[in-house]
Short mmCIF file of C-alpha atoms in Angstrom, two decimals:
data_model
loop_
_atom_site.label_atom_id
_atom_site.label_comp_id
_atom_site.label_asym_id
_atom_site.label_seq_id
_atom_site.Cartn_x
_atom_site.Cartn_y
_atom_site.Cartn_z
CA PHE A 1 0.00 0.00 0.00
CA ASP A 2 1.83 3.07 -1.23
CA GLU A 3 0.40 5.35 1.48
CA ALA A 4 2.12 3.39 4.23
CA GLN A 5 5.31 2.71 2.28
CA VAL A 6 6.00 6.34 1.35
CA TYR A 7 5.69 7.54 4.95
CA ALA A 8 7.59 4.60 6.42
CA ALA A 9 10.39 5.19 3.90
CA ALA A 10 10.52 8.81 5.11
CA GLY A 11 11.18 7.57 8.64
CA TYR A 12 7.70 7.72 10.19
CA ALA A 13 5.98 4.97 12.14
CA VAL A 14 2.65 4.38 10.38
CA VAL A 15 -0.40 3.20 12.34
CA LEU A 16 -3.34 2.02 10.21
CA PRO A 17 -6.23 0.83 12.40
CA ASN A 18 -9.31 -1.12 11.30
CA PRO A 19 -11.90 0.18 13.79
CA ARG A 20 -15.36 -1.22 14.11
CA GLY A 21 -17.30 -0.10 11.06
CA SER A 22 -14.52 -0.96 8.61
CA SER A 23 -14.61 -3.87 6.19
CA GLY A 24 -12.74 -7.16 6.29
CA TYR A 25 -13.88 -8.52 9.65
CA GLY A 26 -17.39 -9.70 8.89
CA LEU A 27 -20.88 -8.20 8.82
CA ALA A 28 -21.24 -7.55 12.55
CA HIS A 29 -17.95 -5.63 12.63
CA GLY A 30 -18.98 -3.54 9.64
CA LYS A 31 -22.49 -2.76 10.89
CA ALA A 32 -21.37 -1.94 14.43
CA LEU A 33 -21.00 1.72 13.48
CA VAL A 34 -24.59 2.25 12.33
CA HIS A 35 -26.00 5.04 14.53
CA ALA A 36 -22.78 4.85 16.58
CA LEU A 37 -20.40 7.16 14.71
CA THR A 38 -17.76 8.88 16.85
CA THR A 39 -18.15 6.35 19.70
CA ILE A 40 -16.69 2.86 19.30
CA ASP A 41 -14.68 3.86 16.25
CA VAL A 42 -12.92 6.55 18.27
CA ASP A 43 -12.31 4.04 21.06
CA ASP A 44 -10.78 1.53 18.63
CA ILE A 45 -8.55 4.08 16.89
CA LEU A 46 -7.17 5.52 20.12
CA ALA A 47 -6.66 2.03 21.57
CA THR A 48 -4.67 1.06 18.50
CA LEU A 49 -2.63 4.25 18.78
CA ASP A 50 -1.92 3.55 22.45
CA ALA A 51 -0.73 0.06 21.58
CA ALA A 52 1.62 1.46 18.95
CA LEU A 53 2.95 4.15 21.27
CA ALA A 54 3.83 1.49 23.83
CA ARG A 55 6.64 0.47 21.49
CA PRO A 56 10.07 1.82 22.43
CA ASP A 57 10.65 3.20 18.92
CA CYS A 58 7.55 5.44 18.98
CA ASP A 59 7.24 8.87 20.60
CA ALA A 60 3.88 9.85 22.11
CA GLU A 61 4.86 13.52 21.93
CA THR A 62 5.40 13.45 18.17
CA VAL A 63 2.15 12.21 16.62
CA GLY A 64 0.15 13.40 13.65
CA VAL A 65 -3.30 12.30 12.54
CA MET A 66 -4.40 11.94 8.94
CA GLY A 67 -7.03 10.22 6.84
CA GLY A 68 -9.19 10.39 3.75
CA SER A 69 -12.95 10.10 3.22
CA TYR A 70 -14.24 8.49 6.43
CA GLY A 71 -10.66 8.78 7.65
CA GLY A 72 -10.84 12.50 6.90
CA PHE A 73 -14.08 12.70 8.87
CA MET A 74 -12.40 10.94 11.78
CA THR A 75 -9.28 13.13 11.50
CA SER A 76 -11.44 16.24 11.84
CA TRP A 77 -13.29 14.70 14.78
CA LEU A 78 -10.13 13.60 16.60
CA ALA A 79 -8.49 17.00 16.09
CA ALA A 80 -11.49 18.65 17.74
CA HIS A 81 -12.01 16.19 20.61
CA HIS A 82 -8.54 14.73 21.22
CA GLY A 83 -6.32 17.41 19.75
CA ASP A 84 -3.98 17.32 22.72
CA ARG A 85 -2.71 13.96 21.48
CA PHE A 86 -1.56 15.27 18.10
CA GLN A 87 0.81 17.91 16.79
CA ALA A 88 -1.04 18.45 13.51
CA ALA A 89 -3.75 17.01 11.27
CA TRP A 90 -4.16 16.24 7.55
CA SER A 91 -7.84 15.76 6.64
CA GLU A 92 -8.48 14.72 3.05
CA ARG A 93 -11.67 14.37 0.94
CA ALA A 94 -13.56 14.43 4.23
CA LEU A 95 -17.21 14.41 5.13
CA ASN A 96 -17.45 17.29 7.61
CA ALA A 97 -21.16 18.20 7.64
CA TRP A 98 -24.01 15.73 7.32
CA ASP A 99 -26.68 18.33 6.54
CA SER A 100 -25.36 19.24 3.09
CA PHE A 101 -23.81 15.82 2.41
CA ALA A 102 -27.25 14.18 2.45
CA GLY A 103 -28.40 16.19 -0.56
CA SER A 104 -25.23 16.44 -2.62
CA SER A 105 -23.17 13.22 -2.40
CA ASP A 106 -23.37 10.69 -5.22
CA ILE A 107 -23.64 7.90 -2.65
CA GLY A 108 -27.31 8.80 -2.20
CA TRP A 109 -29.45 10.65 0.33
CA PHE A 110 -30.24 7.41 2.20
CA PHE A 111 -26.63 7.03 3.41
CA THR A 112 -27.03 9.75 6.02
CA ASP A 113 -30.33 8.31 7.22
CA CYS A 114 -28.72 4.87 7.52
CA TYR A 115 -25.66 5.89 9.53
CA VAL A 116 -26.87 8.96 11.42
CA GLY A 117 -30.63 9.35 11.01
CA ASP A 118 -32.78 12.18 9.69
CA ASP A 119 -32.84 14.30 12.85
CA PRO A 120 -31.06 17.61 12.05
CA ASP A 121 -29.87 17.99 15.63
CA GLU A 122 -28.26 14.55 15.58
CA GLN A 123 -26.68 15.28 12.21
CA ARG A 124 -25.11 18.43 13.63
CA ARG A 125 -23.97 16.58 16.76
CA VAL A 126 -21.90 14.09 14.77
CA SER A 127 -20.60 16.59 12.21
CA PRO A 128 -16.95 17.59 12.70
CA LEU A 129 -17.78 21.04 11.33
CA THR A 130 -19.86 21.70 14.46
CA TYR A 131 -16.69 21.51 16.56
CA ALA A 132 -14.27 23.34 14.28
CA ASP A 133 -13.84 26.06 16.91
CA ARG A 134 -12.32 23.48 19.27
CA ILE A 135 -9.44 22.69 16.92
CA ARG A 136 -6.14 24.33 17.89
CA ILE A 137 -3.51 22.27 16.07
CA PRO A 138 -2.23 23.04 12.54
CA PHE A 139 -4.75 21.59 10.10
CA ALA A 140 -4.49 20.75 6.39
CA VAL A 141 -7.76 20.61 4.45
CA VAL A 142 -7.15 18.64 1.24
CA HIS A 143 -9.74 17.96 -1.44
CA SER A 144 -10.32 17.24 -5.11
CA GLU A 145 -12.26 19.75 -7.17
CA GLN A 146 -14.49 17.15 -8.85
CA ASP A 147 -15.15 14.96 -5.80
CA LEU A 148 -18.74 13.73 -6.09
CA ARG A 149 -18.66 11.44 -3.07
CA CYS A 150 -17.67 14.15 -0.57
CA PRO A 151 -18.36 17.35 -2.53
CA PHE A 152 -15.84 20.19 -2.44
CA GLU A 153 -18.10 22.35 -0.27
CA GLN A 154 -17.32 20.00 2.62
CA ALA A 155 -13.71 21.21 2.48
CA GLN A 156 -14.60 24.83 1.88
CA ARG A 157 -16.89 25.02 4.91
CA MET A 158 -14.31 23.42 7.19
CA PHE A 159 -11.46 25.60 5.97
CA VAL A 160 -13.44 28.81 6.45
CA ALA A 161 -14.56 27.73 9.93
CA LEU A 162 -10.97 26.93 10.93
CA ARG A 163 -9.56 30.20 9.66
CA ARG A 164 -12.32 32.14 11.40
CA SER A 165 -11.29 30.43 14.62
CA GLY A 166 -7.67 31.46 14.12
CA VAL A 167 -6.37 27.98 13.33
CA ASP A 168 -3.15 27.57 11.35
CA ALA A 169 -5.07 25.97 8.46
CA GLU A 170 -4.06 25.38 4.86
CA LEU A 171 -6.26 24.41 1.90
CA LEU A 172 -4.91 22.24 -0.92
CA VAL A 173 -7.17 21.55 -3.92
CA PHE A 174 -6.44 19.23 -6.85
CA PRO A 175 -8.14 20.41 -10.07
CA GLY A 176 -10.01 17.90 -12.21
CA GLU A 177 -9.64 15.05 -9.72
CA GLY A 178 -12.31 13.04 -7.94
CA HIS A 179 -12.68 11.10 -4.71
CA GLU A 180 -10.18 8.42 -5.79
CA LEU A 181 -7.22 10.76 -6.33
CA THR A 182 -4.89 8.78 -4.07
CA ARG A 183 -5.63 5.53 -5.92
CA SER A 184 -6.42 6.40 -9.53
CA GLY A 185 -5.63 10.10 -9.94
CA LYS A 186 -3.22 11.51 -12.48
CA PRO A 187 0.32 10.36 -11.65
CA ARG A 188 1.61 13.94 -11.47
CA HIS A 189 -1.10 14.84 -8.97
CA ARG A 190 -0.39 11.77 -6.87
CA ILE A 191 3.30 12.69 -6.77
CA GLN A 192 2.47 16.31 -5.93
CA ARG A 193 0.20 15.11 -3.15
CA PHE A 194 2.88 12.87 -1.63
CA ASN A 195 5.36 15.74 -1.75
CA ALA A 196 2.81 17.98 -0.03
CA VAL A 197 2.15 15.37 2.67
CA LEU A 198 5.84 14.93 3.40
CA ASP A 199 6.38 18.68 3.43
CA TRP A 200 3.47 19.10 5.88
CA TRP A 201 4.80 16.54 8.32
CA SER A 202 8.37 17.81 8.04
CA ARG A 203 7.08 21.21 9.16
CA HIS A 204 4.71 20.06 11.91
CA LEU A 205 6.04 16.80 13.37
CA LYS A 206 8.97 18.05 15.37
CA THR A 207 11.05 15.23 16.76
CA ARG A 208 13.23 15.54 19.80
#
């Protein structure tokens, strides 16, 4: 998996958890997250991180958080609710606000109802955008211009909210690309993205 290999080759320890709600561990594991977003998945991710940081070659004071799509959603959430554990965040092609996602994503309006429900208050409660003012760590908002799964407005709204709160936030947009940039995007854009990722972490993950 090139994501892990590029960062490991640059000298970083890479932790890739499979929290409840992810695929590969059976139906019950995958469906455990229905109407439970930001609960057991957060528990599983932080437990995996703690296990990794117990290793002697990992430093708990030099940790970044990053992810794409659902991982971008979770990166935004963790930065807002557990930001003291991380030095910086890289949130990519993220779902940040359920209210607009339900009517604009190509995955279909029913997706929000399935995972969160149709109550606007509940949708706001589990939207990372709601808590943008809690984020204090440097934050990269990364998106593709033609993303139909998590439309570009998801990035725009988060970036504006962060900058209004005084966060050291940067916005990186890839023209003409879609949700699958990191897997099937133009080679030059994939290389540019990797260079941007490595530059971001070289600036914000300060080792002792």
